[in-house]
Amino acid sequence: MKKHNFFAGPSILPQYTIDKTIEGIKDFAGSGLSVLEISHRSKEFIACMNDTIALCRELLEIPAGYQVIFLGGGASLQFAMVPMNLMNTKSAYLVTGEWATKAYKEAKLFGEAVEVATSKDKNFNYIPKTYMVPADASYFHITSNNTIFGTELKKDPDVNIPLIADMSSDIFSRPVDVSKYSLIYAGAQKNLAPAGVTLVIVKEDILGKVTRPIPTMLDYRTHIKAESMFNTPPVFAVFAAQQTLVWLKGLGGVKAMQKKNIEKAQLLYDEIDRNKLFVPTVKDAADRSVMNICFVMAEEYKELEQPFADFAKSKGMVGIAGHRSVGGFRASTYNALPKESVQALVDTMKEFEKNH
Ligand SMILES: *Cc1c(COP(=O)(O)O)cnc(C)c1O
């Protein structure tokens, strides 16, 4: 039976990426060697790294003055690298979920981190809209898409201090005005590549302004200078990312992808809103994530949660269990997920409603 992959991360990749990766494992760029066994200093891999960076620049229209680097350690390492490299004595955080909370916690190790607003009072089911960002903070950190709670910031905040975003789960799903940000980071395993690499886009002129010593490996300038080759980069994950970006470009880029993603999300949200068995966890449509769609059983149908999970499984749905801090269900509808999979989930929900 066909499987519909709704996992939140690592998550579905384009068939193109899988096929090209299999080819690369057998013979990388005509080298006669596998991508798993070549030197990262080989001319073939240097070309791959350079092309992957160039594709990022092209697809996200990254302006001059910004550097693109690929690092290890996941998005979680960025929670610490950001304050270590950029925070003087104060920083500001919008705490909209579990990842944002973790980022905020790390910042406190380096000085005064200010929580400007949080949606914790309602289990992070909305995006706070009114808050004051301290003008003397080194930066303002946001999480553009809250993977676990299914909320997304649809508008770049307007602030007069450097803006930093964790875009792990919505990078490449929509256009981004990179010029509004001083640093953007994203673990690759949601929308780009298998786990193992993190994309960082950084405006060069924000670096070098803190006085604390920074370990070499944790200093962005090290990786900029070495063009992401200071030490051995995650060769395989970068190669796979290149394939995904080639695929994305072929489909018309992030703007075309955004259109598809909105259609997919609308299809599912419409059914959640219509179907009497289910309720959305994010009530305000303006805050609803286009990438991670969370819903629970309606109060009077709570006992149908496990039966629905079983039924969906029998229909080939994979990875729709909600995160333990939300419960219910979460369907992640990343770039590579075809609309047919969303339609299959909607059909499953309709059929289940009819049966009950
Ligand atoms: C998955 C995720 C992370 C954690 O990424 P790792 O690469 O596992 O450290 C951080 N932030 C967001 C928004 C995520 O979705």
mmCIF file of N, CA, C and O in Angstrom, residues 253-328:
data_model
loop_
_atom_site.group_PDB
_atom_site.id
_atom_site.type_symbol
_atom_site.label_atom_id
_atom_site.label_comp_id
_atom_site.label_asym_id
_atom_site.label_seq_id
_atom_site.Cartn_x
_atom_site.Cartn_y
_atom_site.Cartn_z
ATOM 1 N N GLY A 253 10.629 27.295 -7.851
ATOM 2 C CA GLY A 253 11.155 28.007 -6.687
ATOM 3 C C GLY A 253 10.165 28.173 -5.555
ATOM 4 O O GLY A 253 9.088 27.572 -5.545
ATOM 5 N N VAL A 254 10.541 29.024 -4.599
ATOM 6 C CA VAL A 254 9.781 29.113 -3.341
ATOM 7 C C VAL A 254 8.391 29.738 -3.517
ATOM 8 O O VAL A 254 7.467 29.421 -2.776
ATOM 9 N N LYS A 255 8.251 30.589 -4.508
ATOM 10 C CA LYS A 255 6.944 31.220 -4.711
ATOM 11 C C LYS A 255 5.924 30.185 -5.197
ATOM 12 O O LYS A 255 4.794 30.101 -4.678
ATOM 13 N N ALA A 256 6.337 29.381 -6.165
ATOM 14 C CA ALA A 256 5.467 28.318 -6.672
ATOM 15 C C ALA A 256 5.196 27.303 -5.560
ATOM 16 O O ALA A 256 4.069 26.795 -5.409
ATOM 17 N N MET A 257 6.218 27.041 -4.762
ATOM 18 C CA MET A 257 6.063 26.076 -3.666
ATOM 19 C C MET A 257 5.081 26.601 -2.627
ATOM 20 O O MET A 257 4.242 25.860 -2.099
ATOM 21 N N GLN A 258 5.164 27.885 -2.335
ATOM 22 C CA GLN A 258 4.250 28.472 -1.357
ATOM 23 C C GLN A 258 2.792 28.298 -1.797
ATOM 24 O O GLN A 258 1.914 27.965 -0.988
ATOM 25 N N LYS A 259 2.543 28.501 -3.079
ATOM 26 C CA LYS A 259 1.180 28.368 -3.602
ATOM 27 C C LYS A 259 0.662 26.943 -3.353
ATOM 28 O O LYS A 259 -0.440 26.742 -2.845
ATOM 29 N N LYS A 260 1.501 25.968 -3.693
ATOM 30 C CA LYS A 260 1.131 24.561 -3.468
ATOM 31 C C LYS A 260 0.907 24.283 -1.986
ATOM 32 O O LYS A 260 -0.041 23.588 -1.599
ATOM 33 N N ASN A 261 1.817 24.805 -1.160
ATOM 34 C CA ASN A 261 1.721 24.533 0.280
ATOM 35 C C ASN A 261 0.446 25.120 0.885
ATOM 36 O O ASN A 261 -0.194 24.495 1.731
ATOM 37 N N ILE A 262 0.086 26.316 0.438
ATOM 38 C CA ILE A 262 -1.134 26.944 0.958
ATOM 39 C C ILE A 262 -2.358 26.121 0.532
ATOM 40 O O ILE A 262 -3.272 25.895 1.329
ATOM 41 N N GLU A 263 -2.356 25.648 -0.692
ATOM 42 C CA GLU A 263 -3.473 24.813 -1.165
ATOM 43 C C GLU A 263 -3.610 23.543 -0.327
ATOM 44 O O GLU A 263 -4.710 23.152 0.069
ATOM 45 N N LYS A 264 -2.476 22.912 -0.072
ATOM 46 C CA LYS A 264 -2.497 21.673 0.730
ATOM 47 C C LYS A 264 -3.027 21.950 2.133
ATOM 48 O O LYS A 264 -3.887 21.225 2.645
ATOM 49 N N ALA A 265 -2.498 22.996 2.749
ATOM 50 C CA ALA A 265 -2.896 23.313 4.127
ATOM 51 C C ALA A 265 -4.382 23.672 4.184
ATOM 52 O O ALA A 265 -5.106 23.218 5.079
ATOM 53 N N GLN A 266 -4.831 24.447 3.199
ATOM 54 C CA GLN A 266 -6.239 24.865 3.182
ATOM 55 C C GLN A 266 -7.162 23.649 3.084
ATOM 56 O O GLN A 266 -8.197 23.581 3.764
ATOM 57 N N LEU A 267 -6.762 22.721 2.241
ATOM 58 C CA LEU A 267 -7.556 21.498 2.057
ATOM 59 C C LEU A 267 -7.753 20.783 3.396
ATOM 60 O O LEU A 267 -8.869 20.385 3.751
ATOM 61 N N LEU A 268 -6.690 20.668 4.155
ATOM 62 C CA LEU A 268 -6.778 19.947 5.423
ATOM 63 C C LEU A 268 -7.483 20.780 6.509
ATOM 64 O O LEU A 268 -8.348 20.273 7.236
ATOM 65 N N TYR A 269 -7.148 22.057 6.608
ATOM 66 C CA TYR A 269 -7.819 22.903 7.623
ATOM 67 C C TYR A 269 -9.321 22.965 7.359
ATOM 68 O O TYR A 269 -10.122 22.948 8.301
ATOM 69 N N ASP A 270 -9.707 23.033 6.091
ATOM 70 C CA ASP A 270 -11.146 23.074 5.766
ATOM 71 C C ASP A 270 -11.850 21.830 6.295
ATOM 72 O O ASP A 270 -12.944 21.908 6.840
ATOM 73 N N GLU A 271 -11.209 20.693 6.133
ATOM 74 C CA GLU A 271 -11.824 19.445 6.595
ATOM 75 C C GLU A 271 -11.858 19.389 8.131
ATOM 76 O O GLU A 271 -12.854 18.968 8.720
ATOM 77 N N ILE A 272 -10.784 19.837 8.769
ATOM 78 C CA ILE A 272 -10.765 19.847 10.244
ATOM 79 C C ILE A 272 -11.887 20.747 10.756
ATOM 80 O O ILE A 272 -12.605 20.397 11.709
ATOM 81 N N ASP A 273 -12.064 21.895 10.120
ATOM 82 C CA ASP A 273 -13.111 22.839 10.543
ATOM 83 C C ASP A 273 -14.510 22.277 10.276
ATOM 84 O O ASP A 273 -15.456 22.544 11.017
ATOM 85 N N ARG A 274 -14.658 21.512 9.215
ATOM 86 C CA ARG A 274 -15.969 20.993 8.826
ATOM 87 C C ARG A 274 -16.368 19.734 9.602
ATOM 88 O O ARG A 274 -17.520 19.572 10.007
ATOM 89 N N ASN A 275 -15.408 18.846 9.813
ATOM 90 C CA ASN A 275 -15.689 17.514 10.348
ATOM 91 C C ASN A 275 -16.040 17.611 11.838
ATOM 92 O O ASN A 275 -15.267 18.163 12.625
ATOM 93 N N LYS A 276 -17.197 17.072 12.232
ATOM 94 C CA LYS A 276 -17.653 17.244 13.621
ATOM 95 C C LYS A 276 -16.798 16.472 14.625
ATOM 96 O O LYS A 276 -16.823 16.759 15.821
ATOM 97 N N LEU A 277 -16.033 15.505 14.160
ATOM 98 C CA LEU A 277 -15.223 14.687 15.081
ATOM 99 C C LEU A 277 -13.945 15.398 15.534
ATOM 100 O O LEU A 277 -13.360 15.036 16.553
ATOM 101 N N PHE A 278 -13.515 16.399 14.754
ATOM 102 C CA PHE A 278 -12.198 17.000 15.014
ATOM 103 C C PHE A 278 -12.294 18.492 15.295
ATOM 104 O O PHE A 278 -13.207 19.151 14.809
ATOM 105 N N VAL A 279 -11.319 18.979 16.080
ATOM 106 C CA VAL A 279 -11.188 20.434 16.242
ATOM 107 C C VAL A 279 -9.719 20.830 16.049
ATOM 108 O O VAL A 279 -8.810 20.086 16.431
ATOM 109 N N PRO A 280 -9.519 22.002 15.465
ATOM 110 C CA PRO A 280 -8.137 22.475 15.293
ATOM 111 C C PRO A 280 -7.600 22.986 16.630
ATOM 112 O O PRO A 280 -8.374 23.512 17.436
ATOM 113 N N THR A 281 -6.315 22.827 16.899
ATOM 114 C CA THR A 281 -5.772 23.371 18.156
ATOM 115 C C THR A 281 -5.472 24.865 18.012
ATOM 116 O O THR A 281 -5.457 25.581 18.998
ATOM 117 N N VAL A 282 -5.239 25.320 16.787
ATOM 118 C CA VAL A 282 -4.983 26.751 16.562
ATOM 119 C C VAL A 282 -6.259 27.351 15.980
ATOM 120 O O VAL A 282 -6.631 27.059 14.842
ATOM 121 N N LYS A 283 -6.934 28.178 16.787
ATOM 122 C CA LYS A 283 -8.247 28.693 16.378
ATOM 123 C C LYS A 283 -8.147 29.824 15.353
ATOM 124 O O LYS A 283 -8.927 29.904 14.418
ATOM 125 N N ASP A 284 -7.173 30.713 15.559
ATOM 126 C CA ASP A 284 -7.033 31.874 14.682
ATOM 127 C C ASP A 284 -6.344 31.452 13.377
ATOM 128 O O ASP A 284 -5.166 31.098 13.368
ATOM 129 N N ALA A 285 -7.113 31.528 12.289
ATOM 130 C CA ALA A 285 -6.582 31.073 10.998
ATOM 131 C C ALA A 285 -5.300 31.823 10.622
ATOM 132 O O ALA A 285 -4.424 31.262 9.965
ATOM 133 N N ALA A 286 -5.184 33.072 11.064
ATOM 134 C CA ALA A 286 -3.996 33.874 10.723
ATOM 135 C C ALA A 286 -2.720 33.282 11.314
ATOM 136 O O ALA A 286 -1.629 33.501 10.793
ATOM 137 N N ASP A 287 -2.861 32.545 12.416
ATOM 138 C CA ASP A 287 -1.688 31.981 13.089
ATOM 139 C C ASP A 287 -1.395 30.533 12.684
ATOM 140 O O ASP A 287 -0.446 29.923 13.172
ATOM 141 N N ARG A 288 -2.253 29.966 11.843
ATOM 142 C CA ARG A 288 -2.094 28.543 11.528
ATOM 143 C C ARG A 288 -0.905 28.269 10.619
ATOM 144 O O ARG A 288 -0.746 28.892 9.575
ATOM 145 N N SER A 289 -0.138 27.289 11.014
ATOM 146 C CA SER A 289 1.034 26.901 10.238
ATOM 147 C C SER A 289 0.624 26.276 8.918
ATOM 148 O O SER A 289 -0.338 25.507 8.848
ATOM 149 N N VAL A 290 1.382 26.599 7.890
ATOM 150 C CA VAL A 290 1.179 25.975 6.584
ATOM 151 C C VAL A 290 1.942 24.645 6.510
ATOM 152 O O VAL A 290 1.701 23.824 5.635
ATOM 153 N N MET A 291 2.818 24.408 7.465
ATOM 154 C CA MET A 291 3.677 23.226 7.430
ATOM 155 C C MET A 291 3.264 22.115 8.404
ATOM 156 O O MET A 291 3.440 20.938 8.114
ATOM 157 N N ASN A 292 2.782 22.502 9.595
ATOM 158 C CA ASN A 292 2.458 21.502 10.623
ATOM 159 C C ASN A 292 1.045 21.779 11.112
ATOM 160 O O ASN A 292 0.785 22.810 11.719
ATOM 161 N N ILE A 293 0.162 20.858 10.824
ATOM 162 C CA ILE A 293 -1.265 21.098 11.047
ATOM 163 C C ILE A 293 -1.747 20.211 12.197
ATOM 164 O O ILE A 293 -1.733 18.981 12.098
ATOM 165 N N CYS A 294 -2.131 20.867 13.299
ATOM 166 C CA CYS A 294 -2.458 20.132 14.524
ATOM 167 C C CYS A 294 -3.969 20.101 14.753
ATOM 168 O O CYS A 294 -4.641 21.127 14.594
ATOM 169 N N PHE A 295 -4.471 18.960 15.145
ATOM 170 C CA PHE A 295 -5.894 18.835 15.467
ATOM 171 C C PHE A 295 -6.105 17.724 16.477
ATOM 172 O O PHE A 295 -5.276 16.817 16.607
ATOM 173 N N VAL A 296 -7.196 17.853 17.225
ATOM 174 C CA VAL A 296 -7.517 16.856 18.260
ATOM 175 C C VAL A 296 -8.966 16.399 18.058
ATOM 176 O O VAL A 296 -9.718 17.006 17.288
ATOM 177 N N MET A 297 -9.353 15.333 18.768
ATOM 178 C CA MET A 297 -10.752 14.903 18.692
ATOM 179 C C MET A 297 -11.609 15.932 19.443
ATOM 180 O O MET A 297 -11.179 16.483 20.460
ATOM 181 N N ALA A 298 -12.803 16.171 18.951
ATOM 182 C CA ALA A 298 -13.751 17.020 19.683
ATOM 183 C C ALA A 298 -14.034 16.355 21.039
ATOM 184 O O ALA A 298 -13.972 15.117 21.157
ATOM 185 N N GLU A 299 -14.323 17.170 22.054
ATOM 186 C CA GLU A 299 -14.518 16.691 23.424
ATOM 187 C C GLU A 299 -15.419 15.465 23.493
ATOM 188 O O GLU A 299 -15.099 14.453 24.123
ATOM 189 N N GLU A 300 -16.567 15.532 22.788
ATOM 190 C CA GLU A 300 -17.564 14.432 22.878
ATOM 191 C C GLU A 300 -17.143 13.174 22.115
ATOM 192 O O GLU A 300 -17.823 12.155 22.190
ATOM 193 N N TYR A 301 -16.042 13.256 21.388
ATOM 194 C CA TYR A 301 -15.589 12.072 20.630
ATOM 195 C C TYR A 301 -14.191 11.616 21.067
ATOM 196 O O TYR A 301 -13.530 10.885 20.341
ATOM 197 N N LYS A 302 -13.781 12.059 22.254
ATOM 198 C CA LYS A 302 -12.432 11.749 22.738
ATOM 199 C C LYS A 302 -12.074 10.267 22.628
ATOM 200 O O LYS A 302 -10.938 9.901 22.318
ATOM 201 N N GLU A 303 -13.065 9.405 22.890
ATOM 202 C CA GLU A 303 -12.771 7.961 22.912
ATOM 203 C C GLU A 303 -12.469 7.423 21.504
ATOM 204 O O GLU A 303 -12.018 6.289 21.349
ATOM 205 N N LEU A 304 -12.681 8.284 20.485
ATOM 206 C CA LEU A 304 -12.397 7.818 19.114
ATOM 207 C C LEU A 304 -10.957 8.103 18.666
ATOM 208 O O LEU A 304 -10.598 7.806 17.528
ATOM 209 N N GLU A 305 -10.156 8.635 19.589
ATOM 210 C CA GLU A 305 -8.789 9.004 19.184
ATOM 211 C C GLU A 305 -7.981 7.788 18.702
ATOM 212 O O GLU A 305 -7.426 7.798 17.603
ATOM 213 N N GLN A 306 -7.945 6.760 19.537
ATOM 214 C CA GLN A 306 -7.172 5.570 19.141
ATOM 215 C C GLN A 306 -7.784 4.890 17.911
ATOM 216 O O GLN A 306 -7.051 4.535 16.984
ATOM 217 N N PRO A 307 -9.134 4.722 17.895
ATOM 218 C CA PRO A 307 -9.725 4.134 16.678
ATOM 219 C C PRO A 307 -9.378 4.931 15.409
ATOM 220 O O PRO A 307 -9.111 4.332 14.368
ATOM 221 N N PHE A 308 -9.353 6.266 15.502
ATOM 222 C CA PHE A 308 -8.995 7.036 14.296
ATOM 223 C C PHE A 308 -7.530 6.805 13.926
ATOM 224 O O PHE A 308 -7.202 6.638 12.745
ATOM 225 N N ALA A 309 -6.672 6.774 14.954
ATOM 226 C CA ALA A 309 -5.250 6.521 14.686
ATOM 227 C C ALA A 309 -5.077 5.178 13.966
ATOM 228 O O ALA A 309 -4.333 5.073 12.986
ATOM 229 N N ASP A 310 -5.817 4.178 14.444
ATOM 230 C CA ASP A 310 -5.723 2.842 13.824
ATOM 231 C C ASP A 310 -6.263 2.846 12.401
ATOM 232 O O ASP A 310 -5.684 2.244 11.494
ATOM 233 N N PHE A 311 -7.399 3.530 12.232
ATOM 234 C CA PHE A 311 -8.035 3.588 10.913
ATOM 235 C C PHE A 311 -7.101 4.285 9.906
ATOM 236 O O PHE A 311 -6.906 3.815 8.783
ATOM 237 N N ALA A 312 -6.530 5.410 10.344
ATOM 238 C CA ALA A 312 -5.629 6.172 9.464
ATOM 239 C C ALA A 312 -4.423 5.315 9.090
ATOM 240 O O ALA A 312 -3.970 5.318 7.942
ATOM 241 N N LYS A 313 -3.942 4.562 10.065
ATOM 242 C CA LYS A 313 -2.793 3.691 9.796
ATOM 243 C C LYS A 313 -3.161 2.651 8.723
ATOM 244 O O LYS A 313 -2.369 2.389 7.816
ATOM 245 N N SER A 314 -4.371 2.137 8.836
ATOM 246 C CA SER A 314 -4.818 1.130 7.865
ATOM 247 C C SER A 314 -4.945 1.718 6.461
ATOM 248 O O SER A 314 -4.959 0.995 5.469
ATOM 249 N N LYS A 315 -5.042 3.036 6.389
ATOM 250 C CA LYS A 315 -5.148 3.711 5.081
ATOM 251 C C LYS A 315 -3.783 4.210 4.581
ATOM 252 O O LYS A 315 -3.712 4.983 3.626
ATOM 253 N N GLY A 316 -2.715 3.838 5.293
ATOM 254 C CA GLY A 316 -1.367 4.200 4.837
ATOM 255 C C GLY A 316 -0.813 5.497 5.394
ATOM 256 O O GLY A 316 0.248 5.954 4.977
ATOM 257 N N MET A 317 -1.543 6.105 6.352
ATOM 258 C CA MET A 317 -1.055 7.363 6.935
ATOM 259 C C MET A 317 0.050 7.052 7.944
ATOM 260 O O MET A 317 -0.147 6.237 8.848
ATOM 261 N N VAL A 318 1.168 7.748 7.824
ATOM 262 C CA VAL A 318 2.304 7.525 8.715
ATOM 263 C C VAL A 318 2.700 8.855 9.359
ATOM 264 O O VAL A 318 2.736 9.884 8.697
ATOM 265 N N GLY A 319 2.972 8.807 10.669
ATOM 266 C CA GLY A 319 3.528 9.983 11.341
ATOM 267 C C GLY A 319 2.516 11.054 11.692
ATOM 268 O O GLY A 319 2.888 12.227 11.813
ATOM 269 N N ILE A 320 1.245 10.681 11.916
ATOM 270 C CA ILE A 320 0.260 11.730 12.231
ATOM 271 C C ILE A 320 -0.032 11.883 13.729
ATOM 272 O O ILE A 320 -0.880 12.694 14.108
ATOM 273 N N ALA A 321 0.674 11.134 14.573
ATOM 274 C CA ALA A 321 0.455 11.323 16.014
ATOM 275 C C ALA A 321 0.936 12.715 16.415
ATOM 276 O O ALA A 321 2.002 13.162 15.982
ATOM 277 N N GLY A 322 0.156 13.407 17.225
ATOM 278 C CA GLY A 322 0.569 14.725 17.708
ATOM 279 C C GLY A 322 1.751 14.594 18.642
ATOM 280 O O GLY A 322 2.000 13.527 19.213
ATOM 281 N N HIS A 323 2.499 15.676 18.819
ATOM 282 C CA HIS A 323 3.593 15.694 19.788
ATOM 283 C C HIS A 323 3.005 15.492 21.182
ATOM 284 O O HIS A 323 1.889 15.938 21.455
ATOM 285 N N ARG A 324 3.749 14.862 22.080
ATOM 286 C CA ARG A 324 3.198 14.530 23.401
ATOM 287 C C ARG A 324 2.721 15.761 24.183
ATOM 288 O O ARG A 324 1.827 15.653 25.016
ATOM 289 N N SER A 325 3.275 16.940 23.872
ATOM 290 C CA SER A 325 2.839 18.126 24.610
ATOM 291 C C SER A 325 1.550 18.740 24.061
ATOM 292 O O SER A 325 1.030 19.686 24.638
ATOM 293 N N VAL A 326 1.038 18.210 22.969
ATOM 294 C CA VAL A 326 -0.228 18.705 22.401
ATOM 295 C C VAL A 326 -1.268 17.584 22.364
ATOM 296 O O VAL A 326 -2.451 17.804 22.611
ATOM 297 N N GLY A 327 -0.829 16.379 22.068
ATOM 298 C CA GLY A 327 -1.736 15.248 21.940
ATOM 299 C C GLY A 327 -2.439 15.272 20.592
ATOM 300 O O GLY A 327 -2.136 16.087 19.727
ATOM 301 N N GLY A 328 -3.407 14.379 20.416
ATOM 302 C CA GLY A 328 -4.163 14.352 19.167
ATOM 303 C C GLY A 328 -3.280 14.055 17.976
ATOM 304 O O GLY A 328 -2.443 13.145 18.025
#
